[in-house]
Short mmCIF file of C-alpha atoms in Angstrom, two decimals:
data_model
loop_
_atom_site.label_atom_id
_atom_site.label_comp_id
_atom_site.label_asym_id
_atom_site.label_seq_id
_atom_site.Cartn_x
_atom_site.Cartn_y
_atom_site.Cartn_z
CA MET A 1 -131.73 -156.80 9.36
CA SER A 2 -129.48 -158.59 11.83
CA LEU A 3 -126.05 -157.21 12.54
CA PRO A 4 -122.94 -159.37 12.00
CA VAL A 5 -121.82 -161.29 15.07
CA PRO A 6 -118.44 -160.05 16.36
CA LYS A 7 -115.66 -162.60 16.31
CA PRO A 8 -114.45 -164.00 19.65
CA HIS A 9 -110.94 -162.63 19.22
CA LYS A 10 -109.05 -159.71 17.72
CA VAL A 11 -106.66 -160.43 14.84
CA VAL A 12 -103.75 -158.08 14.23
CA VAL A 13 -101.58 -158.36 11.12
CA VAL A 14 -98.23 -157.08 12.35
CA GLY A 15 -96.25 -157.44 9.13
CA LEU A 16 -94.95 -154.33 7.42
CA SER A 17 -96.63 -152.93 4.31
CA LYS A 18 -95.97 -154.75 1.00
CA THR A 19 -95.85 -158.14 2.74
CA GLY A 20 -99.28 -159.39 1.71
CA THR A 21 -101.34 -157.39 4.18
CA SER A 22 -103.97 -156.49 1.59
CA THR A 23 -104.36 -160.15 0.65
CA LEU A 24 -104.84 -161.04 4.30
CA LYS A 25 -107.50 -158.35 4.55
CA VAL A 26 -109.43 -160.01 1.72
CA MET A 27 -109.02 -163.44 3.31
CA LEU A 28 -110.13 -162.25 6.74
CA THR A 29 -113.12 -160.47 5.22
CA ALA A 30 -114.09 -163.70 3.44
CA LEU A 31 -114.06 -165.43 6.84
CA GLY A 32 -116.52 -162.87 8.20
CA TYR A 33 -114.12 -160.54 10.01
CA SER A 34 -114.61 -156.79 9.91
CA VAL A 35 -111.18 -155.49 8.97
CA CYS A 36 -109.64 -152.07 9.58
CA GLY A 37 -106.98 -151.14 7.05
CA PRO A 38 -104.33 -148.40 7.22
CA ARG A 39 -105.06 -145.45 9.46
CA LYS A 40 -102.34 -142.85 9.03
CA ASP A 41 -104.15 -140.53 11.44
CA LEU A 42 -103.71 -143.12 14.17
CA LEU A 43 -100.12 -143.75 13.12
CA ALA A 44 -99.21 -140.16 13.90
CA ARG A 45 -100.70 -140.47 17.38
CA VAL A 46 -99.05 -143.83 18.06
CA ARG A 47 -95.68 -142.45 16.95
CA ALA A 48 -96.24 -139.55 19.35
CA GLY A 49 -96.76 -141.99 22.23
CA ASP A 50 -100.56 -141.82 22.39
CA ILE A 51 -101.18 -145.50 21.66
CA SER A 52 -104.49 -145.50 23.57
CA ALA A 53 -105.86 -143.53 20.60
CA ILE A 54 -106.42 -146.88 18.90
CA ASP A 55 -108.84 -148.08 21.62
CA PRO A 56 -112.11 -147.03 19.92
CA VAL A 57 -111.01 -148.59 16.64
CA LEU A 58 -109.99 -151.81 18.37
CA GLU A 59 -113.49 -152.08 19.72
CA ASP A 60 -115.16 -151.37 16.37
CA TYR A 61 -113.37 -154.03 14.26
CA ASP A 62 -112.39 -157.67 14.49
CA ALA A 63 -109.11 -157.47 12.56
CA PHE A 64 -106.45 -154.93 11.61
CA GLU A 65 -103.79 -154.64 8.91
CA ASP A 66 -101.18 -152.14 7.66
CA TRP A 67 -100.10 -149.05 9.61
CA PRO A 68 -100.16 -148.40 12.56
CA TRP A 69 -100.93 -151.98 13.49
CA PRO A 70 -97.37 -153.40 13.25
CA LEU A 71 -96.50 -151.07 16.14
CA THR A 72 -99.33 -152.15 18.43
CA TYR A 73 -98.89 -155.84 19.19
CA ARG A 74 -97.58 -155.41 22.73
CA TYR A 75 -100.41 -153.05 23.61
CA VAL A 76 -103.10 -155.22 22.02
CA LEU A 77 -101.84 -158.35 23.79
CA ASP A 78 -101.87 -156.52 27.11
CA ARG A 79 -105.39 -155.26 26.45
CA TYR A 80 -107.00 -158.45 25.12
CA GLY A 81 -104.80 -161.27 26.40
CA ASP A 82 -105.82 -164.69 25.08
CA ARG A 83 -108.54 -163.07 22.96
CA ALA A 84 -105.92 -161.68 20.58
CA LYS A 85 -104.26 -163.41 17.61
CA PHE A 86 -101.31 -162.05 15.65
CA ILE A 87 -100.04 -162.65 12.12
CA LEU A 88 -96.57 -161.66 10.98
CA SER A 89 -96.81 -161.34 7.21
CA THR A 90 -93.44 -161.56 5.45
CA ARG A 91 -91.96 -161.85 1.97
CA GLY A 92 -89.86 -164.71 0.63
CA SER A 93 -86.76 -162.56 1.10
CA PHE A 94 -85.76 -159.05 2.10
CA GLU A 95 -84.84 -158.33 -1.54
CA LYS A 96 -88.39 -159.09 -2.70
CA TRP A 97 -89.84 -156.82 -0.04
CA TYR A 98 -87.42 -153.99 -0.78
CA THR A 99 -88.01 -154.20 -4.54
CA SER A 100 -91.76 -154.09 -3.95
CA LEU A 101 -91.45 -151.11 -1.62
CA VAL A 102 -89.32 -149.20 -4.14
CA LYS A 103 -91.91 -149.85 -6.87
CA HIS A 104 -94.65 -148.71 -4.52
CA GLY A 105 -92.74 -145.51 -3.82
CA ARG A 106 -92.40 -144.81 -7.55
CA SER A 107 -96.17 -145.05 -8.02
CA SER A 108 -97.09 -143.04 -4.92
CA SER A 109 -97.94 -139.37 -4.93
CA PRO A 110 -94.73 -137.28 -4.98
CA PHE A 111 -96.26 -135.26 -2.15
CA LYS A 112 -96.67 -138.30 0.10
CA GLY A 113 -93.40 -139.61 1.44
CA MET A 114 -92.75 -142.55 3.75
CA TYR A 115 -91.53 -140.47 6.69
CA PRO A 116 -94.49 -141.39 8.96
CA THR A 117 -94.03 -145.11 8.35
CA TYR A 118 -90.29 -145.62 7.82
CA GLY A 119 -88.58 -142.35 8.66
CA TYR A 120 -87.42 -141.69 5.08
CA TYR A 121 -89.03 -139.99 2.10
CA ARG A 122 -88.37 -143.02 -0.13
CA PRO A 123 -86.45 -146.29 0.16
CA ASP A 124 -84.38 -145.55 -2.96
CA GLY A 125 -80.67 -145.84 -2.22
CA ARG A 126 -81.27 -146.82 1.40
CA GLU A 127 -81.16 -150.60 1.13
CA ALA A 128 -79.08 -151.02 4.29
CA GLU A 129 -81.42 -148.86 6.36
CA PHE A 130 -84.53 -150.64 5.11
CA ARG A 131 -82.95 -154.05 5.60
CA ALA A 132 -82.39 -153.12 9.23
CA ILE A 133 -86.00 -151.94 9.57
CA TYR A 134 -87.44 -155.09 7.99
CA GLU A 135 -85.24 -157.66 9.68
CA THR A 136 -85.26 -156.02 13.12
CA HIS A 137 -89.05 -155.71 13.15
CA ASN A 138 -89.61 -159.30 12.07
CA GLU A 139 -87.14 -160.69 14.59
CA ASP A 140 -88.57 -158.59 17.42
CA VAL A 141 -92.04 -159.95 16.67
CA ARG A 142 -90.82 -163.55 16.44
CA GLN A 143 -89.01 -163.32 19.75
CA PHE A 144 -91.93 -161.63 21.47
CA PHE A 145 -94.36 -164.39 20.48
CA ALA A 146 -91.95 -167.31 20.85
CA ALA A 147 -93.61 -168.29 24.12
CA ARG A 148 -97.14 -167.76 22.74
CA PRO A 149 -97.35 -170.09 19.70
CA ALA A 150 -101.12 -170.55 20.01
CA GLN A 151 -101.63 -166.82 19.41
CA PHE A 152 -99.17 -166.30 16.61
CA ALA A 153 -98.42 -167.37 13.04
CA GLU A 154 -95.94 -166.22 10.44
CA PHE A 155 -97.56 -165.97 7.02
CA CYS A 156 -95.74 -165.83 3.67
CA LEU A 157 -97.76 -166.14 0.48
CA GLU A 158 -94.63 -166.68 -1.59
CA ASN A 159 -93.75 -169.71 0.52
CA GLY A 160 -97.16 -171.27 -0.03
CA ASP A 161 -99.03 -170.20 3.10
CA GLY A 162 -102.77 -169.93 2.56
CA TRP A 163 -106.14 -170.81 4.01
CA ASP A 164 -104.91 -173.81 6.02
CA LYS A 165 -102.45 -171.77 8.08
CA LEU A 166 -104.78 -168.79 8.53
CA CYS A 167 -107.77 -170.88 9.53
CA GLY A 168 -105.63 -173.08 11.75
CA LEU A 169 -104.60 -170.05 13.78
CA LEU A 170 -108.11 -168.66 14.00
CA GLY A 171 -110.01 -171.91 14.47
CA GLU A 172 -112.09 -171.25 11.37
CA PRO A 173 -113.27 -173.79 8.78
CA VAL A 174 -111.21 -173.70 5.59
CA PRO A 175 -113.29 -172.14 2.79
CA ASP A 176 -113.45 -173.60 -0.70
CA LEU A 177 -111.86 -170.51 -2.22
CA PRO A 178 -108.59 -169.79 -4.01
CA VAL A 179 -106.03 -167.70 -2.16
CA PRO A 180 -106.46 -164.14 -3.49
CA ARG A 181 -103.59 -162.04 -4.80
CA GLN A 182 -104.06 -158.36 -4.09
CA ASN A 183 -101.97 -155.41 -5.28
CA LYS A 184 -99.98 -157.39 -7.87
CA ALA A 185 -100.62 -154.75 -10.53
CA ALA A 186 -101.61 -151.77 -8.38
CA ASP A 187 -98.20 -150.12 -8.48
CA ARG A 188 -98.15 -150.19 -12.29
CA ASN A 189 -101.37 -148.25 -12.73
CA LYS A 190 -100.18 -144.71 -11.91
CA PRO A 191 -97.90 -143.69 -14.80
CA VAL A 192 -98.01 -139.97 -13.99
CA ASN A 193 -96.76 -140.57 -10.45
CA VAL A 194 -94.04 -142.88 -11.77
CA PHE A 195 -92.92 -140.26 -14.29
CA ILE A 196 -92.76 -137.47 -11.69
CA ASN A 197 -91.05 -139.65 -9.09
CA ASP A 198 -88.41 -140.70 -11.61
CA LEU A 199 -87.70 -137.03 -12.28
CA ILE A 200 -87.43 -136.27 -8.58
CA ALA A 201 -85.33 -139.31 -7.64
CA PRO A 202 -81.93 -137.98 -8.87
CA VAL A 203 -82.46 -134.69 -7.02
CA TYR A 204 -83.48 -136.55 -3.87
CA ARG A 205 -80.47 -138.85 -4.03
CA LYS A 206 -78.09 -135.94 -4.55
CA ALA A 207 -79.60 -133.98 -1.67
CA THR A 208 -79.48 -136.94 0.72
CA GLY A 209 -76.18 -138.40 -0.43
CA THR A 210 -77.72 -141.76 -1.32
CA ARG A 211 -76.98 -143.80 -4.41
#
């Protein structure tokens, strides 16, 4: 059996979680890319300053989405140069992203906070802090790639972006497939977690002084 042919470039989705990263993973997989999803073990090492820990994974896959990949674009560009492509996935507005992140937090395990990714246990009551995180990250990425338009695209499903934009960036033929929609119902399928998190939320807000 022949092995899949590696793609000529690396593709890094540098949007934050809950911005359509899972949908992009499905789309990239459909185009024949091997895609690495979230790697919280690598996130801890990147946060600690050991970004070279991602090197073996970079070599093993064609594309990357979710954490720690939004933190790696400078390093990946330096390592791969013109062979790298970058996608900033965004939502139609900050409010849509924040609402989605809060819902995701409610359905997550009460024992798994968002400290490694965002520096807070949950986004509840911290709209200003999470607005700063979202908007600062997106603007930093836009400014960084402003002089490299051939290697960068901003991608928003809610604004109608789909196969044409993705394939235009990657130089791939546009497939005759509908644009998938991942995770639309995922956060509604864990009622026990939602129940427990709703019990914990008032205690958390009181302890942290948030609304």
